[in-house]
XYZ file of C-alpha atoms in Angstrom:
329
model
C 0.000 0.000 0.000
C 1.357 3.416 -0.952
C 1.599 6.328 1.507
C -1.288 8.785 1.519
C -2.541 11.870 3.315
C -5.495 11.445 5.676
C -8.148 14.016 6.644
C -11.364 13.788 8.638
C -13.529 16.881 7.997
C -16.550 17.619 10.162
C -18.759 19.278 7.534
C -19.911 18.218 4.086
C -18.578 21.408 2.530
C -15.167 20.901 4.122
C -15.052 17.372 2.684
C -15.913 18.633 -0.782
C -13.320 21.416 -0.526
C -10.609 18.846 0.241
C -11.427 16.671 -2.769
C -9.284 16.414 -5.882
C -8.671 13.999 -8.775
C -6.129 12.114 -6.600
C -8.291 11.927 -3.460
C -10.986 9.444 -2.438
C -13.795 9.711 0.084
C -13.851 6.769 2.495
C -16.535 5.545 4.891
C -16.745 1.799 5.615
C -13.950 1.120 3.127
C -15.188 -2.409 2.414
C -14.230 -2.149 -1.266
C -11.778 0.760 -1.381
C -9.354 -0.774 1.117
C -9.241 -4.009 -0.884
C -8.454 -2.027 -4.014
C -5.687 -0.166 -2.219
C -4.169 -3.332 -0.776
C -4.042 -4.862 -4.255
C -2.495 -1.659 -5.688
C -5.432 -1.294 -8.050
C -6.074 2.238 -6.869
C -3.523 4.575 -5.322
C -5.199 7.638 -3.799
C -2.826 10.280 -2.532
C -5.394 11.603 -0.083
C -8.116 9.753 1.865
C -10.972 11.928 3.112
C -12.744 10.169 5.984
C -16.416 11.171 5.894
C -17.605 9.061 8.822
C -17.925 12.143 11.036
C -20.405 13.881 8.718
C -24.115 14.142 9.631
C -25.276 11.728 6.915
C -26.351 8.682 8.931
C -30.100 9.241 9.354
C -33.330 8.222 7.626
C -36.138 10.747 7.275
C -39.497 10.938 5.565
C -39.834 13.231 2.567
C -42.768 15.626 2.004
C -44.002 13.442 -0.874
C -44.199 10.350 1.334
C -40.895 8.746 0.417
C -37.774 8.132 2.486
C -34.443 9.953 2.416
C -31.516 7.677 3.316
C -28.310 9.323 4.477
C -25.232 8.140 2.601
C -23.594 6.918 5.823
C -26.462 4.666 6.933
C -24.951 1.200 7.136
C -26.296 -1.554 4.927
C -27.279 -3.519 8.040
C -29.181 -0.623 9.620
C -30.932 0.069 6.332
C -31.983 -3.532 5.721
C -33.439 -3.912 9.218
C -35.019 -0.462 9.528
C -38.789 -0.790 10.155
C -39.648 1.714 7.407
C -37.615 -0.212 4.848
C -38.875 -3.633 5.883
C -42.493 -2.480 5.869
C -42.568 -0.074 2.909
C -39.650 -1.243 0.722
C -39.203 -4.973 1.390
C -37.568 -5.377 -2.034
C -34.651 -3.238 -0.867
C -34.329 -5.074 2.443
C -34.285 -8.445 0.668
C -31.621 -7.309 -1.783
C -29.291 -5.956 0.904
C -29.602 -9.107 3.017
C -28.756 -11.219 -0.043
C -25.380 -9.514 -0.357
C -22.009 -9.821 1.366
C -21.913 -11.038 4.990
C -23.283 -9.647 8.275
C -19.857 -8.256 9.165
C -19.530 -6.419 5.859
C -23.103 -5.130 5.998
C -22.349 -3.672 9.431
C -19.469 -1.649 7.933
C -20.622 -0.884 4.383
C -22.330 2.450 3.831
C -25.317 3.099 1.598
C -23.439 5.649 -0.488
C -20.403 3.421 -0.755
C -22.520 0.518 -2.006
C -23.310 2.532 -5.125
C -19.586 3.028 -5.790
C -18.482 -0.608 -5.674
C -16.159 -1.569 -8.488
C -16.543 -4.709 -10.545
C -15.305 -8.044 -9.207
C -14.059 -9.086 -12.671
C -11.033 -11.281 -11.994
C -9.022 -9.602 -14.764
C -9.624 -6.208 -13.160
C -8.357 -7.567 -9.831
C -5.186 -9.052 -11.345
C -2.671 -6.228 -11.673
C -0.456 -8.441 -13.834
C -2.847 -8.607 -16.791
C -4.247 -5.873 -19.067
C -7.587 -4.291 -18.199
C -9.191 -1.294 -19.892
C -11.074 -0.466 -16.708
C -7.826 -0.316 -14.755
C -5.523 0.966 -17.531
C -7.505 2.464 -20.432
C -6.247 1.247 -23.778
C -4.495 -1.853 -22.450
C -7.118 -4.344 -23.621
C -9.904 -6.574 -22.286
C -8.731 -10.188 -21.882
C -12.169 -11.185 -20.587
C -13.665 -10.904 -24.078
C -11.724 -13.932 -25.313
C -10.769 -15.396 -21.946
C -12.746 -16.947 -19.121
C -15.942 -14.874 -19.096
C -18.460 -17.006 -17.220
C -19.300 -14.184 -14.761
C -19.435 -11.415 -17.341
C -22.050 -9.291 -19.108
C -24.733 -10.410 -21.560
C -26.161 -6.885 -21.966
C -24.666 -3.463 -22.674
C -21.039 -4.552 -23.045
C -18.559 -3.010 -25.461
C -15.351 -4.012 -27.185
C -13.576 -2.228 -24.330
C -15.206 -3.988 -21.352
C -17.547 -6.850 -20.479
C -17.501 -6.447 -16.681
C -20.634 -6.512 -14.517
C -21.717 -4.357 -11.602
C -21.572 -6.344 -8.337
C -24.172 -4.696 -6.081
C -27.413 -6.350 -4.978
C -28.732 -3.198 -3.330
C -28.388 -1.230 -6.552
C -30.587 -3.679 -8.460
C -33.428 -3.020 -6.020
C -32.804 0.744 -6.089
C -33.020 0.659 -9.884
C -36.394 -1.103 -9.749
C -37.634 1.356 -7.114
C -36.453 4.318 -9.237
C -34.478 5.923 -6.451
C -32.792 9.300 -6.794
C -29.179 9.971 -5.800
C -28.368 13.277 -4.083
C -24.810 14.569 -4.521
C -22.886 17.737 -3.775
C -19.700 19.146 -5.250
C -17.939 22.448 -5.634
C -20.580 23.482 -8.141
C -23.372 22.873 -5.638
C -25.950 20.148 -5.055
C -27.744 18.133 -7.721
C -29.826 14.986 -8.084
C -29.261 12.055 -10.443
C -31.990 9.607 -11.414
C -30.828 6.127 -10.485
C -31.182 4.906 -14.058
C -28.601 7.527 -15.088
C -26.170 7.160 -12.183
C -24.155 4.162 -13.415
C -22.652 4.053 -16.888
C -22.344 1.405 -19.552
C -18.680 0.894 -20.485
C -18.679 2.257 -24.038
C -15.246 3.660 -24.867
C -14.552 4.765 -21.286
C -14.908 1.656 -19.085
C -12.731 3.232 -16.390
C -15.713 5.447 -15.507
C -18.316 3.538 -13.501
C -20.729 6.384 -12.826
C -21.598 10.018 -13.526
C -19.941 11.549 -10.432
C -17.341 14.269 -10.880
C -14.087 13.968 -8.892
C -15.261 16.522 -6.334
C -18.784 15.162 -5.861
C -19.910 13.356 -2.728
C -23.073 11.267 -2.397
C -25.098 12.698 0.480
C -28.347 10.683 0.280
C -30.480 8.258 -1.679
C -34.148 9.178 -1.983
C -36.841 6.529 -2.289
C -40.169 7.516 -3.855
C -43.426 6.926 -2.025
C -44.306 3.884 -4.127
C -42.396 0.983 -2.593
C -44.392 -1.948 -4.031
C -44.706 -3.268 -0.491
C -47.466 -5.758 -1.359
C -45.973 -7.301 -4.491
C -42.205 -7.392 -4.840
C -39.448 -9.964 -4.670
C -35.652 -10.109 -4.982
C -34.188 -13.337 -6.322
C -30.423 -13.931 -6.393
C -28.823 -16.920 -8.079
C -25.182 -17.583 -7.243
C -22.639 -20.372 -7.038
C -22.979 -20.817 -3.285
C -25.561 -19.883 -0.691
C -23.737 -16.935 0.895
C -20.980 -14.415 0.331
C -21.016 -14.811 -3.445
C -21.812 -12.346 -6.191
C -24.808 -12.924 -8.436
C -24.649 -14.925 -11.614
C -28.091 -13.449 -12.212
C -30.384 -11.522 -9.884
C -33.850 -10.087 -10.424
C -35.710 -7.323 -8.615
C -39.394 -7.663 -9.527
C -42.081 -5.220 -8.399
C -45.755 -5.209 -9.347
C -48.787 -3.077 -8.660
C -51.887 -5.224 -9.069
C -55.600 -4.616 -9.377
C -56.922 -8.077 -8.721
C -55.182 -10.243 -11.340
C -54.410 -7.288 -13.625
C -50.950 -5.706 -13.637
C -51.230 -1.923 -13.305
C -47.492 -1.253 -13.073
C -44.373 -3.414 -13.379
C -40.694 -2.885 -12.649
C -37.931 -5.352 -13.499
C -34.228 -4.902 -12.868
C -31.527 -7.499 -13.441
C -28.158 -7.807 -11.738
C -25.079 -9.787 -12.702
C -25.729 -9.247 -16.410
C -24.401 -5.766 -17.251
C -22.095 -2.917 -16.249
C -25.090 -1.428 -14.375
C -28.449 -2.702 -13.103
C -30.333 -3.608 -16.287
C -33.894 -2.526 -17.092
C -36.001 -2.702 -20.238
C -38.798 -0.136 -20.082
C -40.527 -1.629 -23.138
C -40.995 -4.956 -21.369
C -42.270 -3.218 -18.231
C -44.715 -1.239 -20.380
C -45.908 -4.410 -22.117
C -46.653 -6.034 -18.759
C -48.997 -3.158 -17.864
C -52.557 -4.321 -18.448
C -51.630 -7.983 -18.690
C -53.121 -10.632 -16.419
C -50.981 -12.381 -13.829
C -50.057 -15.829 -15.152
C -47.016 -17.953 -15.838
C -47.620 -17.442 -19.561
C -47.510 -13.665 -19.135
C -44.313 -13.796 -17.114
C -42.678 -16.219 -19.570
C -43.486 -13.898 -22.470
C -41.988 -10.974 -20.533
C -38.840 -12.971 -19.805
C -38.498 -13.965 -23.461
C -38.854 -10.337 -24.559
C -36.373 -9.149 -21.956
C -33.722 -11.693 -23.003
C -34.178 -11.571 -26.771
C -31.393 -9.023 -27.256
C -28.869 -10.638 -24.928
C -25.357 -11.024 -26.349
C -23.633 -13.784 -24.407
C -19.928 -14.502 -24.604
C -18.244 -17.869 -25.076
C -18.647 -19.087 -21.499
C -21.798 -17.360 -20.226
C -24.593 -18.315 -22.604
C -26.079 -20.222 -19.658
C -26.923 -16.820 -18.125
C -29.601 -16.264 -20.772
C -31.423 -19.463 -19.810
C -30.808 -18.824 -16.128
C -32.126 -15.257 -16.336
C -35.222 -16.408 -18.195
C -36.131 -18.825 -15.389
C -35.196 -16.268 -12.727
C -37.424 -13.558 -14.208
C -40.419 -15.900 -14.350
C -39.803 -17.042 -10.778
C -39.274 -13.530 -9.385
C -42.407 -12.156 -11.052
C -44.428 -15.147 -9.876
C -43.191 -14.749 -6.318
C -43.872 -11.004 -6.406
C -47.453 -11.643 -7.508
C -47.965 -14.215 -4.751
C -46.723 -12.003 -1.911
C -50.084 -10.300 -1.568
C -52.130 -13.401 -2.213
C -52.584 -13.288 -5.999
C -52.466 -16.577 -7.883
């Protein structure tokens, strides 16, 4: 690990004022410290934000919930408001990592996780995400864990977060602040596809700090389900995950949200499929047709074609379970 400067500001503005292209904000450090130990990132200045007043949940005027960026994953998953009003989010968080990591990991930091692509984590091989222009050995190498949607010639990595898949389905909003002031970013726009700049995971500027994540009033509390499929029962990243949320009027679907994890550089949604589900009747045939439409444009690599079949079954199962939560058949 390389030497670095350390600061612990006591106000959000002071933290922002200390930031630079060679600095990093740190809270729980559950991903950043690993990256530093492996010499995959070498910040010259760590800005400890754990003393900032960003660790509370509050209700918004429109009936949603504002989650401070420093709320731990564990506290968020078990918070009564989240369990009662946004069970999809609670399920997703509890499906990830381990209890020890969830106790340390912050909500804001969860959004900033870097890919667990094994080529990215091996400093001895090329990686466009780590060293732009050096190549992507995953395209022609072992790519079982990699993307089937939204990849580019430059990168086929996937985003690792479970929480973010649920936040995508819930259409959360990310609040950030930088030297230019505060702004909000729709969750669908926060993470990037790799394109020609795979080193950039999200839309944050170097000086911007996540301060909160806002959940809308609609939490799909009656009909939602998070399904994660992985190689082992715990402490493993998703091969495929599905966040399914439905608003039902009897057997009729009035609104549908579907987000997939483990399949792209960001949580993956297809608004056309969600729109098609609106007005349809709850049935296995309906959910199978939605899954087929969602997967029709998948572009698997040599070793991950199984993800298409796996995702198809997972989407049908997650939608079926979401419909059954409130008693619909």
